[in-house]
Coordinates of C-alpha atoms and ligand atoms in Angstrom, one line a residue:
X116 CA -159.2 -24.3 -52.1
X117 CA -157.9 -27.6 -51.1
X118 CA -157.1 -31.5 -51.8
X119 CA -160.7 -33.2 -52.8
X120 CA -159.8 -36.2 -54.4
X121 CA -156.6 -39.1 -53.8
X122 CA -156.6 -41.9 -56.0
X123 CA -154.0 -44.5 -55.3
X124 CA -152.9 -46.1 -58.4
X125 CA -152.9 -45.0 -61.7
X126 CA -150.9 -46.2 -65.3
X127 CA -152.6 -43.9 -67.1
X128 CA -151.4 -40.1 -66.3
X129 CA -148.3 -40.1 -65.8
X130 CA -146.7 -42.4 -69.2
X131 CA -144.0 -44.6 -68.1
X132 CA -144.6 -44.5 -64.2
X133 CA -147.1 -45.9 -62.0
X134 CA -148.7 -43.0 -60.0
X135 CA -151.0 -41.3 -57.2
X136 CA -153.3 -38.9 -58.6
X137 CA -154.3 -36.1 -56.2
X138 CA -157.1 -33.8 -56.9
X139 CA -157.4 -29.9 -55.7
X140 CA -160.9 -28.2 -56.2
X141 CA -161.5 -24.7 -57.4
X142 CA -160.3 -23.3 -60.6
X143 CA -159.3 -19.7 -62.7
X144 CA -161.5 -20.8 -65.6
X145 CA -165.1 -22.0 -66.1
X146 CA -164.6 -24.1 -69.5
X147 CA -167.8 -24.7 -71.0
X148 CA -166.3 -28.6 -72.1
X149 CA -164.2 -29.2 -68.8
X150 CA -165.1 -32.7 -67.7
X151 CA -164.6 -32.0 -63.5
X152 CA -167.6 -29.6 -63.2
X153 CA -168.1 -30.5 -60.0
X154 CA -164.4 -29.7 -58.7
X155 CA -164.7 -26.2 -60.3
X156 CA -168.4 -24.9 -59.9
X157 CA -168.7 -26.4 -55.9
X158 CA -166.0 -28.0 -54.4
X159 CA -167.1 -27.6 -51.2
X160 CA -169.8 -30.5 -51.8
X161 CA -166.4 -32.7 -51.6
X162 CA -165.1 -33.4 -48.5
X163 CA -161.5 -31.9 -47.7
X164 CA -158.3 -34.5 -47.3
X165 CA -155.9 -33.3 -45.8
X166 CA -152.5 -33.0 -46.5
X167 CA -151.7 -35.2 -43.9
X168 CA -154.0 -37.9 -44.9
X169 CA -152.3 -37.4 -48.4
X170 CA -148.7 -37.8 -47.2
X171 CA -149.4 -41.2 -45.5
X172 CA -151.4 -42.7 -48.3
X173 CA -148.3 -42.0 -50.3
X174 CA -146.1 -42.9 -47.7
X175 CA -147.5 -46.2 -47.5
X176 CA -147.5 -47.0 -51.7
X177 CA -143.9 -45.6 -51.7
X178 CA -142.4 -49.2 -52.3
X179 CA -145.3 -49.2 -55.5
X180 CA -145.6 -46.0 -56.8
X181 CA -142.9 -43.8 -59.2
X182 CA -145.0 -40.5 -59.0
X183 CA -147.6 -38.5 -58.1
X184 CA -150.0 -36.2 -60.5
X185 CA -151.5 -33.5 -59.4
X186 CA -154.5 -32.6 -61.0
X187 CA -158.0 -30.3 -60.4
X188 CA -159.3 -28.0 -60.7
X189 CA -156.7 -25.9 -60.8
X190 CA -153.6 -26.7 -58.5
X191 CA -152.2 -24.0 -58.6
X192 CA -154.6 -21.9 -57.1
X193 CA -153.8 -23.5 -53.9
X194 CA -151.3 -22.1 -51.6
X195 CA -150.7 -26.0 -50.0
X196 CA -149.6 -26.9 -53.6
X197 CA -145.7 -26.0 -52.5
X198 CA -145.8 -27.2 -49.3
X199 CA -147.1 -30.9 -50.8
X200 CA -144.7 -30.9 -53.7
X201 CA -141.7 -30.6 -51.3
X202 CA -143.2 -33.9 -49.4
X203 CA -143.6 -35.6 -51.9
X204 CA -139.9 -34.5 -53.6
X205 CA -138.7 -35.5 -50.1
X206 CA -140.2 -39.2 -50.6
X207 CA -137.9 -39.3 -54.2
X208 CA -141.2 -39.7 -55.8
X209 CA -141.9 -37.8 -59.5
X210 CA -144.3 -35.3 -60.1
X211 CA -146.5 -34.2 -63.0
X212 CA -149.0 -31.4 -62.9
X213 CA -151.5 -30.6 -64.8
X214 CA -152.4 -26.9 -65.0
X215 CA -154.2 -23.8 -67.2
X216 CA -150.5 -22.3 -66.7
X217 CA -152.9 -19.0 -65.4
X218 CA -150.6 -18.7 -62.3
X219 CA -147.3 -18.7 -64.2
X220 CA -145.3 -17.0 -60.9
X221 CA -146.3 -20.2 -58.4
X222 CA -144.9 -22.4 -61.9
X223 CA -142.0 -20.4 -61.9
X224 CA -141.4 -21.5 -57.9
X225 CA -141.8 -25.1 -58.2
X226 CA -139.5 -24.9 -61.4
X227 CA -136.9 -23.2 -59.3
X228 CA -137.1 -25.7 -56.4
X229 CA -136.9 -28.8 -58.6
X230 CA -140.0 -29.8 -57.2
X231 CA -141.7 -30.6 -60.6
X232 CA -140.7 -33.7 -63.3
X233 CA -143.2 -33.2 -66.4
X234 CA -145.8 -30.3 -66.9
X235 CA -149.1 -30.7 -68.7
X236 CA -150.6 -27.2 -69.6
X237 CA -153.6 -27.2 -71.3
X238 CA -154.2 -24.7 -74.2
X239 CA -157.8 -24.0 -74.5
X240 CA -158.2 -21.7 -77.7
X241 CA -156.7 -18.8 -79.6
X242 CA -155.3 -16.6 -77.0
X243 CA -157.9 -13.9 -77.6
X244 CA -160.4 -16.0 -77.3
X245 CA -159.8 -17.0 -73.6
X246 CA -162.2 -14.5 -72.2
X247 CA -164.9 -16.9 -73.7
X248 CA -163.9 -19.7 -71.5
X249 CA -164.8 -17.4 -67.9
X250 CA -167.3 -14.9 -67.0
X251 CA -164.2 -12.6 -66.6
X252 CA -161.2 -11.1 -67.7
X253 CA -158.5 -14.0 -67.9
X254 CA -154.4 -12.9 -68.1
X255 CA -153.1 -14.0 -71.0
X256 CA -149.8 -12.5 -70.1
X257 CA -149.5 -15.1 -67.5
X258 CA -150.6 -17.8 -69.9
X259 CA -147.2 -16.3 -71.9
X260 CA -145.2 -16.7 -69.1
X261 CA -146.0 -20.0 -68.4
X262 CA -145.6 -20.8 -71.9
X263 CA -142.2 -19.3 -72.2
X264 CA -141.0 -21.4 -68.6
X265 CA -142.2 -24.3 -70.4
X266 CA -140.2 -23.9 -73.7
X267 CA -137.4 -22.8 -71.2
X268 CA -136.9 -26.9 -71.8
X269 CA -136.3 -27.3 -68.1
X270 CA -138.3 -30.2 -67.6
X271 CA -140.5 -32.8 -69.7
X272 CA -143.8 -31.2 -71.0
X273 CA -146.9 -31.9 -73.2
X274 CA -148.8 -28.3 -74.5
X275 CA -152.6 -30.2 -74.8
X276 CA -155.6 -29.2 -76.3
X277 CA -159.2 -30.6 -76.4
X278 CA -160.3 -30.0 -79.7
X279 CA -164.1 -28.5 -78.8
X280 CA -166.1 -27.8 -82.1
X281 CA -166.4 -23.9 -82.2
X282 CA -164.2 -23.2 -79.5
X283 CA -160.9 -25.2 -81.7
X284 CA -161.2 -24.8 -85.5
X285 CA -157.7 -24.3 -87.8
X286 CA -157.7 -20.8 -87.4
X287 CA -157.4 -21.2 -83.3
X288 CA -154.7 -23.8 -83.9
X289 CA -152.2 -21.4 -86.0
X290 CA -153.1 -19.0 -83.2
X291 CA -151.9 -21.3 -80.2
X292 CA -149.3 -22.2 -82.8
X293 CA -147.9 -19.1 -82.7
X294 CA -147.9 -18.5 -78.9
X295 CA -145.8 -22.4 -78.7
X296 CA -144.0 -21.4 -81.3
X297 CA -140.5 -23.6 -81.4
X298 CA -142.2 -26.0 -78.6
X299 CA -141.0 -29.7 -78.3
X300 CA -144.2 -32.0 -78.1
X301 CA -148.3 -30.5 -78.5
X302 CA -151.0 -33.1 -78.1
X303 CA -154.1 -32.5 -79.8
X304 CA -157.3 -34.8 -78.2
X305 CA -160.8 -35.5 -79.4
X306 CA -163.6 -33.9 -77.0
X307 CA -165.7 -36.1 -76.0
X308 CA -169.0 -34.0 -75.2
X309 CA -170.9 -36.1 -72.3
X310 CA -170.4 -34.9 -68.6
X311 CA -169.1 -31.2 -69.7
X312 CA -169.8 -28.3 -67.6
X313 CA -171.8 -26.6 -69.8
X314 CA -175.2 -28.4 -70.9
X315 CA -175.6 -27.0 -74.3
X316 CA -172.6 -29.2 -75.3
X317 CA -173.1 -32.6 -74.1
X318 CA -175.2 -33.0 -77.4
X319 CA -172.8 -31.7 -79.7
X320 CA -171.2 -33.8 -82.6
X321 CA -166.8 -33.6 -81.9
X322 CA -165.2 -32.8 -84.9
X323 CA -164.6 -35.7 -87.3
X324 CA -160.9 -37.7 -87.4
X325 CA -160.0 -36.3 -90.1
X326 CA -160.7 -33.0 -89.4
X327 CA -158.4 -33.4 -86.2
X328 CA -155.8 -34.8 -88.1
X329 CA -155.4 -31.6 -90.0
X330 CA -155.4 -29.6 -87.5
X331 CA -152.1 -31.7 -86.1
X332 CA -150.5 -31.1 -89.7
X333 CA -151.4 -27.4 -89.1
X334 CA -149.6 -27.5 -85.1
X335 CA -146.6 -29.5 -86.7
X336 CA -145.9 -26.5 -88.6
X337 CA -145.1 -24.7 -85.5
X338 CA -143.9 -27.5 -82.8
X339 CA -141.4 -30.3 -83.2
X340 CA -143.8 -33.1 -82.4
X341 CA -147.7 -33.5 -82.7
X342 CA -150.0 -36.1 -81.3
X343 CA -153.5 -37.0 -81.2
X344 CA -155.4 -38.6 -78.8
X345 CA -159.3 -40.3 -78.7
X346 CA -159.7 -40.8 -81.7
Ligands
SF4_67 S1 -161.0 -27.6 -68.0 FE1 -159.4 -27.2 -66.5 S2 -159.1 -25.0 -66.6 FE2 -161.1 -25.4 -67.5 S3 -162.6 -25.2 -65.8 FE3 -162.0 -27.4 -66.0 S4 -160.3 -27.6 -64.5 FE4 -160.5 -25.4 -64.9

């Protein structure tokens, strides 16, 4: 595990701030749809950036930037992760991550320190379905536990799902309805099937507008806000 990507400058990932993006490789899951095959399957054909080299490239947008997202892969997975986040807290700069919410105790840390602003966690599918999206077992009582941190209402988050033909269909939604359950904001986005990890979906048709619109009158039945992106 470690950082594999830095992007300087982004408008787009964090709303509202201009931001660094940093990348970590290696991830908990192998999602058939995920869009950064590369960072999960072989991160290694990535060259490492220290954090270091990290620090100074943020050091020197300070005057520029509001925040920083941290992104994968799966951060979380990475015991530099804490170490960063305090660097980056100690340059007043936000934070956003963007996680699977698989690793609920390191979420729990960076919650206590204060060292995170907004949380995206991604919900892939019913929760009994999860073992679909990895060759093994996957915790679902962590997934819980990051779910209940999140609803804790600590700090700004966004529950997200990619809505993958097969893998997403109204009867997952009232599922992951029911885990977010009382949640304040669930964004439900289009799939778009070129680049994903697994072949056999690149060709697939994403569900139509429509259909993706229902299913975020089905999710407002369980969170106080619904969106949609992509489509
Ligand atoms: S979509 Fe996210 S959780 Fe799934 S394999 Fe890709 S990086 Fe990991």
């Amino acid at each position: 595990m470690s950082i594999k990507g830095f992007q300087g400058t982004s408008l787009l990932d964090f709303p509202g701030r201009v931001a660094s993006l940093v990348f970590f490789g290696g991830c908990n899951l192998t999602c058939a749809f995920c869009h950064n095959p590369g960072l999960v399957l072989d991160p290694g054909q990535y060259p490492d950036y220290p954090v270091e080299a990290v620090l100074e490239q943020l050091h020197a947008r300070r005057r520029f930037i509001d925040g920083v997202v941290v992104s994968g892969g799966e951060p979380t997975l990475d015991p530099q992760l804490l170490p960063l986040l305090r660097e980056v807290k100690a340059l007043d700069l936000a934070v956003k991550l963007d996680t699977n919410g698989l690793r609920p105790d390191v979420l729990e840390r960076a919650l206590a320190e204060g060292l995170l602003d907004c949380i995206a966690l991604d919900l892939k599918t019913a929760p009994a379905r999860y073992g679909e999206l990895h060759g093994g077992p996957v915790d679902i009582d962590g997934l819980q536990w990051s779910v209940r941190l999140l609803l804790a209402g600590a700090v700004d988050y966004e529950l997200r799902t990619t809505c993958v033909p097969g893998l997403v269909e109204e009867g997952d939604v009232r599922a992951m309805g029911e885990l977010v359950r009382g949640g304040r904001k669930w964004v439900l986005q289009q799939f778009v099937p070129g680049h994903s990890l697994a072949e056999e979906l690149r060709e697939i048709e994403p569900h139509p507008a429509e259909m993706i619109r229902a299913f975020a009158g089905v999710a407002g039945g369980y969170v106080d806000g619904v969106s949609v992106r992509g489509l």
